[in-house]
Amino acid sequence: MINRRKFIRNTALTATSISLLKSNAIASLVGEKGLKDFFKGDFLIGAAIGDGIFKENDKEYLYLIAREFNVVTPENVMKWEPVHPTENEWKFEAGDRLVDFAQKYAMKIQGHVLVWHSQVPKEIFMDENGKQISKAGLTKRMENHIQTLVGRYKGKIQSWDVVNESITPEDGYRKSKWLEIMGPEFMERAFYLAHEVDPDCKLIYNDYDMDDPKRRDFVVELVNKYKKKGVPIHGIGMQGHYNIDSPVISKIEASIEAFASTGLPVHFTELDMDVLPYNWGRTAEISTNIEYKKTLNPYVDGLPKEINDKLTKRYEDIFKLFLKHRDKIDRITFWGVSDDHSWKNNFPMRGRTNYPLLFDRQHKPKDAYFAVTGLKK
Ligand code: GLA
């Protein structure tokens, strides 16, 4: 149990007390205590949310989100492909829904994501003849994209993930179309553009496996270079798609310290904890797709106590680390809210039953929730 004075509460957040609250209107209930309150003054607490929750309009679930979190990330709807599928077509409805929701309940918004090699239409890298587009042509498309998207939500979105997953331990700069066509300066160009449109917005570089020393060192060097040059970058995002047994805490800690040495705050942007066995190494590489195997999906009927205890301890240890470094960390965002909605049920193998988050499939707080908040069950 995390032992901090502020966590000692004599009221317990039980499943019964949650269900008693559900019938009330959301707005009058967001004052009830949630994760965001337990870590007030330490860091923001966020979740990525999908558009499905607005379509389902499950009031209880929406209430849960508004009570627990003070910042939300659009899981998909502001990525290039969904929001800007063809050159002159923009689809803002879903993004607007999220912004309205967040504003209504005084939550901040983490925009996600302006420039990434994935979930981007491949046509943007081609000219009208189907040939690879010129550097000037792609730069223009990037300008138009960032100006329009950041411009639309100017003053409403407080922080953007500007560039995602563009450094690899093997190659330094990831071999993407962005790199091939624009050269490494595509990254700084994106930061400058976003800053020109909304100078008050905090701009973040985000990547996975940031505990990898090679990726970490490359990012640190790059950020230091950017800071010297005056490139507007304001935070480093460690995604935090972790496993129950890796990486070890000391590796995560080394990266927090290394990133903080640049003078920028660290954001944990996509935290979750995969509990299932795996045979593909540790990866968050989005293109990985493994064929279904029953042996790799053993907890279809529920999580054994032993694994649940491990998960609880893992979350407890990781939040101890976050608290130890709260002077360096601005935000902890989970990639999802409850186990039923997690991408980890389908990545990198479809049809898994995974348990990576703090709320279960019935949307009740799990043991890990009680461990990190210090609440009594
Ligand atoms: C990466 C991206 C996220 C999301 C997750 C998995 O981490 O940054 O937008 O796609 O993969 O869903």
Coordinates of C-alpha atoms and ligand atoms in Angstrom, one line a residue:
M1 CA 0.0 0.0 0.0
I2 CA 1.4 3.4 -0.8
N3 CA 1.9 5.1 2.5
R4 CA 1.3 8.8 2.2
R5 CA -0.6 11.0 4.6
K6 CA -2.9 12.4 2.0
F7 CA -4.0 8.9 1.0
I8 CA -5.2 7.9 4.4
R9 CA -9.0 8.3 4.1
N10 CA -11.6 6.9 6.5
T11 CA -14.1 6.5 3.7
A12 CA -13.8 3.7 1.3
L13 CA -14.8 3.9 -2.3
T14 CA -16.8 0.7 -2.5
A15 CA -18.7 -0.8 -5.4
T16 CA -21.9 0.0 -3.5
S17 CA -21.1 3.7 -3.0
I18 CA -20.3 4.0 -6.7
S19 CA -23.5 2.5 -7.8
L20 CA -25.5 4.7 -5.4
L21 CA -24.0 7.7 -7.1
K22 CA -24.8 6.6 -10.6
S23 CA -28.4 7.8 -10.8
N24 CA -27.4 11.4 -10.1
A25 CA -26.6 13.9 -12.9
I26 CA -22.9 13.8 -13.9
A27 CA -22.3 17.4 -13.4
S28 CA -23.3 17.4 -9.8
L29 CA -21.1 14.4 -9.1
V30 CA -17.7 15.2 -10.4
G31 CA -16.8 16.6 -7.1
E32 CA -16.7 13.1 -5.6
K33 CA -13.2 11.9 -5.1
G34 CA -11.3 10.2 -7.9
L35 CA -7.8 9.5 -8.9
K36 CA -7.3 13.1 -9.9
D37 CA -7.9 14.2 -6.3
F38 CA -5.6 11.7 -4.8
F39 CA -2.7 13.0 -6.9
K40 CA -3.7 16.7 -6.8
G41 CA -0.5 18.8 -6.6
D42 CA 1.5 15.8 -7.8
F43 CA 0.5 15.4 -11.5
L44 CA -2.5 15.5 -13.8
I45 CA -4.3 12.1 -14.1
G46 CA -5.7 11.3 -17.5
A47 CA -7.2 8.7 -19.8
A48 CA -7.5 8.2 -23.5
I49 CA -11.1 7.8 -24.5
G50 CA -12.7 6.6 -27.7
D51 CA -15.6 8.1 -29.5
G52 CA -17.7 5.0 -28.7
I53 CA -18.4 6.1 -25.2
F54 CA -20.2 9.2 -26.5
K55 CA -22.3 7.1 -28.9
E56 CA -23.2 4.6 -26.2
N57 CA -23.9 7.6 -23.9
D58 CA -23.5 5.4 -20.8
K59 CA -24.0 8.1 -18.1
E60 CA -22.4 6.0 -15.4
Y61 CA -19.3 5.5 -17.5
L62 CA -19.1 9.2 -18.4
Y63 CA -19.5 10.1 -14.8
L64 CA -16.7 7.7 -13.9
I65 CA -14.4 9.4 -16.4
A66 CA -15.3 12.9 -15.2
R67 CA -14.8 11.9 -11.6
E68 CA -11.5 10.1 -12.0
F69 CA -9.6 12.2 -14.5
N70 CA -8.7 15.8 -15.1
V71 CA -7.3 15.4 -18.6
V72 CA -8.4 13.4 -21.6
T73 CA -6.7 12.3 -24.8
P74 CA -8.7 11.4 -27.9
E75 CA -7.8 7.8 -28.5
N76 CA -8.1 8.0 -32.3
V77 CA -10.4 10.7 -33.6
M78 CA -7.8 13.5 -34.0
K79 CA -5.2 11.2 -35.8
W80 CA -4.6 12.2 -39.4
E81 CA -6.6 9.4 -41.0
P82 CA -9.8 9.8 -39.1
V83 CA -9.8 13.6 -38.9
H84 CA -8.4 14.5 -42.4
P85 CA -9.0 11.4 -44.6
T86 CA -8.5 13.2 -47.9
E87 CA -6.9 16.4 -49.0
N88 CA -10.0 18.6 -48.7
E89 CA -12.0 16.6 -46.3
W90 CA -12.1 17.2 -42.5
K91 CA -14.2 15.2 -40.0
F92 CA -14.4 17.2 -36.8
E93 CA -17.6 15.9 -35.3
A94 CA -16.0 13.3 -33.1
G95 CA -13.2 15.6 -31.9
D96 CA -15.7 18.3 -31.2
R97 CA -17.7 15.8 -29.0
L98 CA -14.7 15.1 -26.9
V99 CA -13.8 18.8 -26.6
D100 CA -17.4 19.6 -25.5
F101 CA -17.3 16.8 -22.9
A102 CA -14.0 17.9 -21.5
Q103 CA -15.0 21.5 -21.3
K104 CA -18.3 20.7 -19.7
Y105 CA -16.5 18.9 -16.8
A106 CA -13.5 21.3 -16.6
M107 CA -11.0 18.6 -17.9
K108 CA -7.9 19.5 -19.8
I109 CA -7.3 18.0 -23.3
Q110 CA -4.2 16.4 -24.6
G111 CA -4.3 16.6 -28.4
H112 CA -3.1 13.4 -30.1
V113 CA -1.4 13.4 -32.6
L114 CA -0.2 15.7 -35.4
V115 CA 2.6 13.9 -37.2
W116 CA 3.0 10.1 -37.1
H117 CA 3.9 7.4 -39.6
S118 CA 0.8 5.3 -38.7
Q119 CA -2.9 6.1 -39.1
V120 CA -2.1 8.6 -41.9
P121 CA -3.5 8.2 -45.4
K122 CA -0.7 7.0 -47.7
E123 CA -1.9 9.4 -50.4
I124 CA -0.4 12.3 -48.5
F125 CA 3.0 11.1 -49.5
M126 CA 2.1 11.0 -53.2
D127 CA 1.5 13.6 -55.8
E128 CA -1.4 13.8 -58.3
N129 CA 0.4 11.3 -60.6
G130 CA 0.8 8.7 -57.8
K131 CA 4.6 9.4 -57.6
Q132 CA 6.3 10.2 -54.3
I133 CA 5.5 13.9 -53.5
S134 CA 8.3 16.5 -53.3
K135 CA 9.7 17.9 -50.1
A136 CA 7.9 21.2 -50.7
G137 CA 4.7 19.4 -51.5
L138 CA 4.7 17.4 -48.2
T139 CA 5.7 20.4 -46.2
K140 CA 2.7 22.3 -47.5
R141 CA 0.4 19.4 -46.6
M142 CA 1.9 19.3 -43.1
E143 CA 1.4 23.1 -42.8
N144 CA -2.2 22.8 -43.9
H145 CA -2.9 19.9 -41.5
I146 CA -1.3 21.5 -38.4
Q147 CA -2.7 25.0 -39.1
T148 CA -6.2 23.7 -39.6
L149 CA -6.3 21.2 -36.7
V150 CA -4.4 23.1 -34.0
G151 CA -6.3 26.3 -35.2
R152 CA -9.7 24.7 -34.8
Y153 CA -9.0 23.8 -31.1
K154 CA -6.8 26.8 -30.3
G155 CA -7.4 27.8 -26.7
K156 CA -9.3 24.6 -26.0
I157 CA -6.6 22.0 -26.3
Q158 CA -3.8 22.9 -23.8
S159 CA -1.2 20.4 -25.0
W160 CA -0.5 18.5 -28.3
D161 CA 1.5 15.4 -29.0
V162 CA 3.3 16.9 -32.0
V163 CA 5.4 14.1 -33.2
N164 CA 4.9 10.4 -32.3
E165 CA 7.2 7.4 -32.5
S166 CA 9.9 8.9 -34.8
I167 CA 13.0 7.5 -33.1
T168 CA 14.1 3.9 -33.0
P169 CA 17.0 2.3 -31.2
E170 CA 18.3 0.8 -34.4
D171 CA 18.2 3.7 -36.8
G172 CA 17.9 6.9 -34.7
Y173 CA 15.4 8.6 -36.9
R174 CA 12.7 6.1 -37.9
K175 CA 12.8 5.2 -41.5
S176 CA 9.4 6.7 -42.3
K177 CA 8.0 8.5 -45.3
W178 CA 8.3 11.8 -43.3
L179 CA 12.0 11.2 -42.9
E180 CA 12.5 10.0 -46.5
I181 CA 10.8 13.0 -48.1
M182 CA 11.4 15.9 -45.7
G183 CA 14.6 14.8 -43.9
P184 CA 15.0 14.9 -40.1
E185 CA 13.8 18.5 -40.0
F186 CA 10.2 17.3 -40.5
M187 CA 10.1 17.0 -36.7
E188 CA 11.2 20.5 -35.8
R189 CA 9.0 21.9 -38.6
A190 CA 6.0 20.4 -37.0
F191 CA 6.8 21.9 -33.6
Y192 CA 7.4 25.4 -35.1
L193 CA 4.1 25.2 -37.0
A194 CA 2.0 24.1 -34.0
H195 CA 3.6 26.9 -31.9
E196 CA 2.9 29.5 -34.5
V197 CA -0.8 28.6 -34.5
D198 CA -1.2 28.4 -30.7
P199 CA 1.8 29.9 -28.8
D200 CA 0.2 29.0 -25.4
C201 CA -0.1 25.3 -26.2
K202 CA 2.4 22.8 -24.7
L203 CA 4.1 20.7 -27.3
I204 CA 5.3 17.2 -26.7
Y205 CA 7.5 14.5 -28.3
N206 CA 6.0 11.1 -27.6
D207 CA 7.4 7.6 -28.1
Y208 CA 7.2 4.0 -26.8
D209 CA 9.8 1.9 -25.1
M210 CA 11.5 5.1 -23.9
D211 CA 13.3 3.1 -21.2
D212 CA 15.5 1.7 -24.0
P213 CA 18.8 3.3 -23.4
K214 CA 19.5 3.9 -27.1
R215 CA 16.2 5.5 -27.8
R216 CA 16.4 7.5 -24.6
D217 CA 19.9 8.8 -25.3
F218 CA 18.9 9.8 -28.9
V219 CA 15.8 11.7 -27.6
V220 CA 17.8 13.4 -24.9
E221 CA 20.4 14.6 -27.4
L222 CA 17.8 15.7 -29.8
V223 CA 15.8 17.6 -27.2
N224 CA 19.0 19.4 -26.0
K225 CA 19.7 20.4 -29.6
Y226 CA 16.2 21.7 -30.0
K227 CA 16.4 23.7 -26.8
K228 CA 19.7 25.3 -27.9
K229 CA 18.1 26.2 -31.3
G230 CA 14.9 27.5 -29.8
V231 CA 12.6 24.8 -31.2
P232 CA 9.3 25.1 -29.2
I233 CA 9.2 21.8 -27.3
H234 CA 7.7 21.6 -23.8
G235 CA 7.6 18.0 -22.7
I236 CA 8.7 14.4 -23.3
G237 CA 6.1 11.7 -23.5
M238 CA 6.9 8.2 -22.3
Q239 CA 4.0 6.1 -23.6
G240 CA 4.3 3.5 -20.8
H241 CA 2.8 0.4 -22.5
Y242 CA 4.3 -1.9 -20.0
N243 CA 4.1 -5.6 -19.1
I244 CA 3.5 -7.0 -15.7
D245 CA 7.1 -8.0 -15.5
S246 CA 9.0 -5.6 -17.7
P247 CA 10.7 -3.2 -17.9
V248 CA 12.2 -3.1 -14.4
I249 CA 11.4 0.0 -12.4
S250 CA 15.1 1.1 -12.4
K251 CA 15.1 1.3 -16.2
I252 CA 11.9 3.5 -16.1
E253 CA 13.5 5.6 -13.4
A254 CA 16.7 6.1 -15.4
S255 CA 14.7 7.5 -18.3
I256 CA 12.7 9.8 -16.1
E257 CA 15.9 11.2 -14.8
A258 CA 17.6 11.5 -18.2
F259 CA 14.6 13.2 -19.7
A260 CA 14.2 15.6 -16.8
S261 CA 17.9 16.5 -17.2
T262 CA 16.9 18.4 -20.4
G263 CA 14.8 20.7 -18.2
L264 CA 11.6 19.5 -19.8
P265 CA 8.8 17.8 -17.8
V266 CA 8.0 14.1 -18.4
H267 CA 4.5 13.0 -19.3
F268 CA 3.4 9.3 -19.0
T269 CA 1.1 9.4 -22.0
E270 CA -0.3 5.9 -22.6
L271 CA 0.1 3.9 -19.4
D272 CA -1.2 0.3 -19.3
M273 CA 0.0 -3.1 -18.0
D274 CA -0.2 -6.1 -20.2
V275 CA -0.7 -9.2 -17.9
L276 CA -0.8 -11.9 -20.6
P277 CA 2.0 -14.3 -21.7
Y278 CA 3.8 -13.2 -24.8
N279 CA 6.3 -14.6 -27.3
W280 CA 6.9 -11.5 -29.4
G281 CA 9.3 -9.6 -27.2
R282 CA 8.1 -6.4 -25.7
T283 CA 6.7 -4.2 -28.3
A284 CA 4.3 -1.4 -28.8
E285 CA 5.2 -1.3 -32.5
I286 CA 1.7 -0.8 -33.9
S287 CA 2.2 -2.8 -37.1
T288 CA 2.8 -6.1 -35.1
N289 CA 0.1 -8.7 -35.7
I290 CA 0.4 -12.1 -34.2
E291 CA -1.7 -15.2 -35.1
Y292 CA -4.2 -16.2 -32.3
K293 CA -2.9 -18.9 -29.9
K294 CA -5.0 -20.1 -27.0
T295 CA -1.9 -20.6 -24.8
L296 CA -1.2 -16.8 -25.1
N297 CA -4.8 -16.0 -23.9
P298 CA -5.1 -18.0 -20.7
Y299 CA -7.4 -15.8 -18.5
V300 CA -10.6 -15.7 -20.6
D301 CA -12.7 -16.7 -17.5
G302 CA -11.1 -14.3 -15.1
L303 CA -7.7 -13.3 -13.7
P304 CA -6.2 -15.8 -11.2
K305 CA -5.5 -14.3 -7.8
E306 CA -1.8 -14.7 -8.2
I307 CA -1.7 -12.6 -11.4
N308 CA -4.0 -10.0 -10.0
D309 CA -1.7 -9.7 -7.0
K310 CA 1.2 -9.2 -9.3
L311 CA -0.6 -6.6 -11.3
T312 CA -1.6 -4.8 -8.1
K313 CA 2.0 -4.8 -6.8
R314 CA 3.3 -3.6 -10.2
Y315 CA 0.9 -0.6 -10.3
E316 CA 1.8 0.1 -6.7
D317 CA 5.5 0.1 -7.4
I318 CA 5.1 2.2 -10.5
F319 CA 3.1 4.9 -8.7
K320 CA 5.7 4.9 -5.9
L321 CA 8.2 5.7 -8.6
F322 CA 5.9 8.5 -10.1
L323 CA 5.5 10.0 -6.6
K324 CA 9.2 9.9 -5.9
H325 CA 9.7 11.9 -9.1
R326 CA 6.6 14.1 -9.0
D327 CA 8.8 17.2 -9.4
K328 CA 9.8 15.9 -12.9
I329 CA 6.4 14.5 -14.0
D330 CA 3.5 16.6 -15.2
R331 CA 0.9 14.0 -16.1
I332 CA 0.0 10.3 -15.9
T333 CA -2.4 9.3 -18.6
F334 CA -3.8 5.7 -18.9
W335 CA -4.5 4.4 -22.4
G336 CA -8.1 3.6 -21.7
V337 CA -10.3 3.6 -18.6
S338 CA -11.5 0.0 -18.1
D339 CA -10.3 -3.4 -19.2
D340 CA -13.2 -4.0 -21.6
H341 CA -12.2 -1.0 -23.8
S342 CA -8.5 -1.5 -23.9
W343 CA -6.6 -1.9 -27.2
K344 CA -4.6 -4.6 -25.4
N345 CA -7.5 -7.0 -26.0
N346 CA -6.6 -6.9 -29.7
F347 CA -2.9 -6.0 -29.9
P348 CA -0.7 -7.6 -31.0
M349 CA -3.0 -10.6 -31.2
R350 CA -6.7 -10.2 -31.8
G351 CA -9.3 -11.7 -29.4
R352 CA -7.3 -11.5 -26.1
T353 CA -8.9 -11.1 -22.7
N354 CA -6.5 -8.7 -21.0
Y355 CA -6.6 -6.8 -17.7
P356 CA -4.3 -3.8 -18.2
L357 CA -6.1 -0.9 -16.4
L358 CA -7.4 0.2 -13.0
F359 CA -11.1 -0.5 -13.7
D360 CA -12.5 -3.9 -14.6
R361 CA -15.0 -5.0 -17.2
Q362 CA -17.9 -4.0 -14.9
H363 CA -16.2 -0.6 -14.5
K364 CA -15.4 -1.2 -10.9
P365 CA -12.1 -0.2 -9.3
K366 CA -9.6 -3.1 -9.2
D367 CA -7.3 -4.0 -6.3
A368 CA -4.6 -2.0 -8.2
Y369 CA -6.8 1.2 -7.8
F370 CA -7.0 0.7 -4.1
A371 CA -3.2 0.1 -3.9
V372 CA -2.3 3.3 -5.8
T373 CA -4.8 5.5 -4.0
G374 CA -4.3 4.0 -0.5
L375 CA -8.0 3.7 -0.2
K376 CA -9.4 0.8 2.0
K377 CA -11.4 -1.7 0.1
Ligands
GLA1 C1 0.5 4.1 -29.9 C2 -0.2 5.4 -30.3 C3 -1.6 5.5 -29.8 C4 -2.3 4.3 -29.9 C5 -1.6 3.2 -29.3 C6 -2.3 1.9 -29.4 O1 1.0 4.1 -28.7 O2 0.5 6.5 -29.9 O3 -2.2 6.5 -30.5 O4 -2.6 4.0 -31.3 O5 -0.4 3.0 -30.0 O6 -3.7 2.0 -29.6

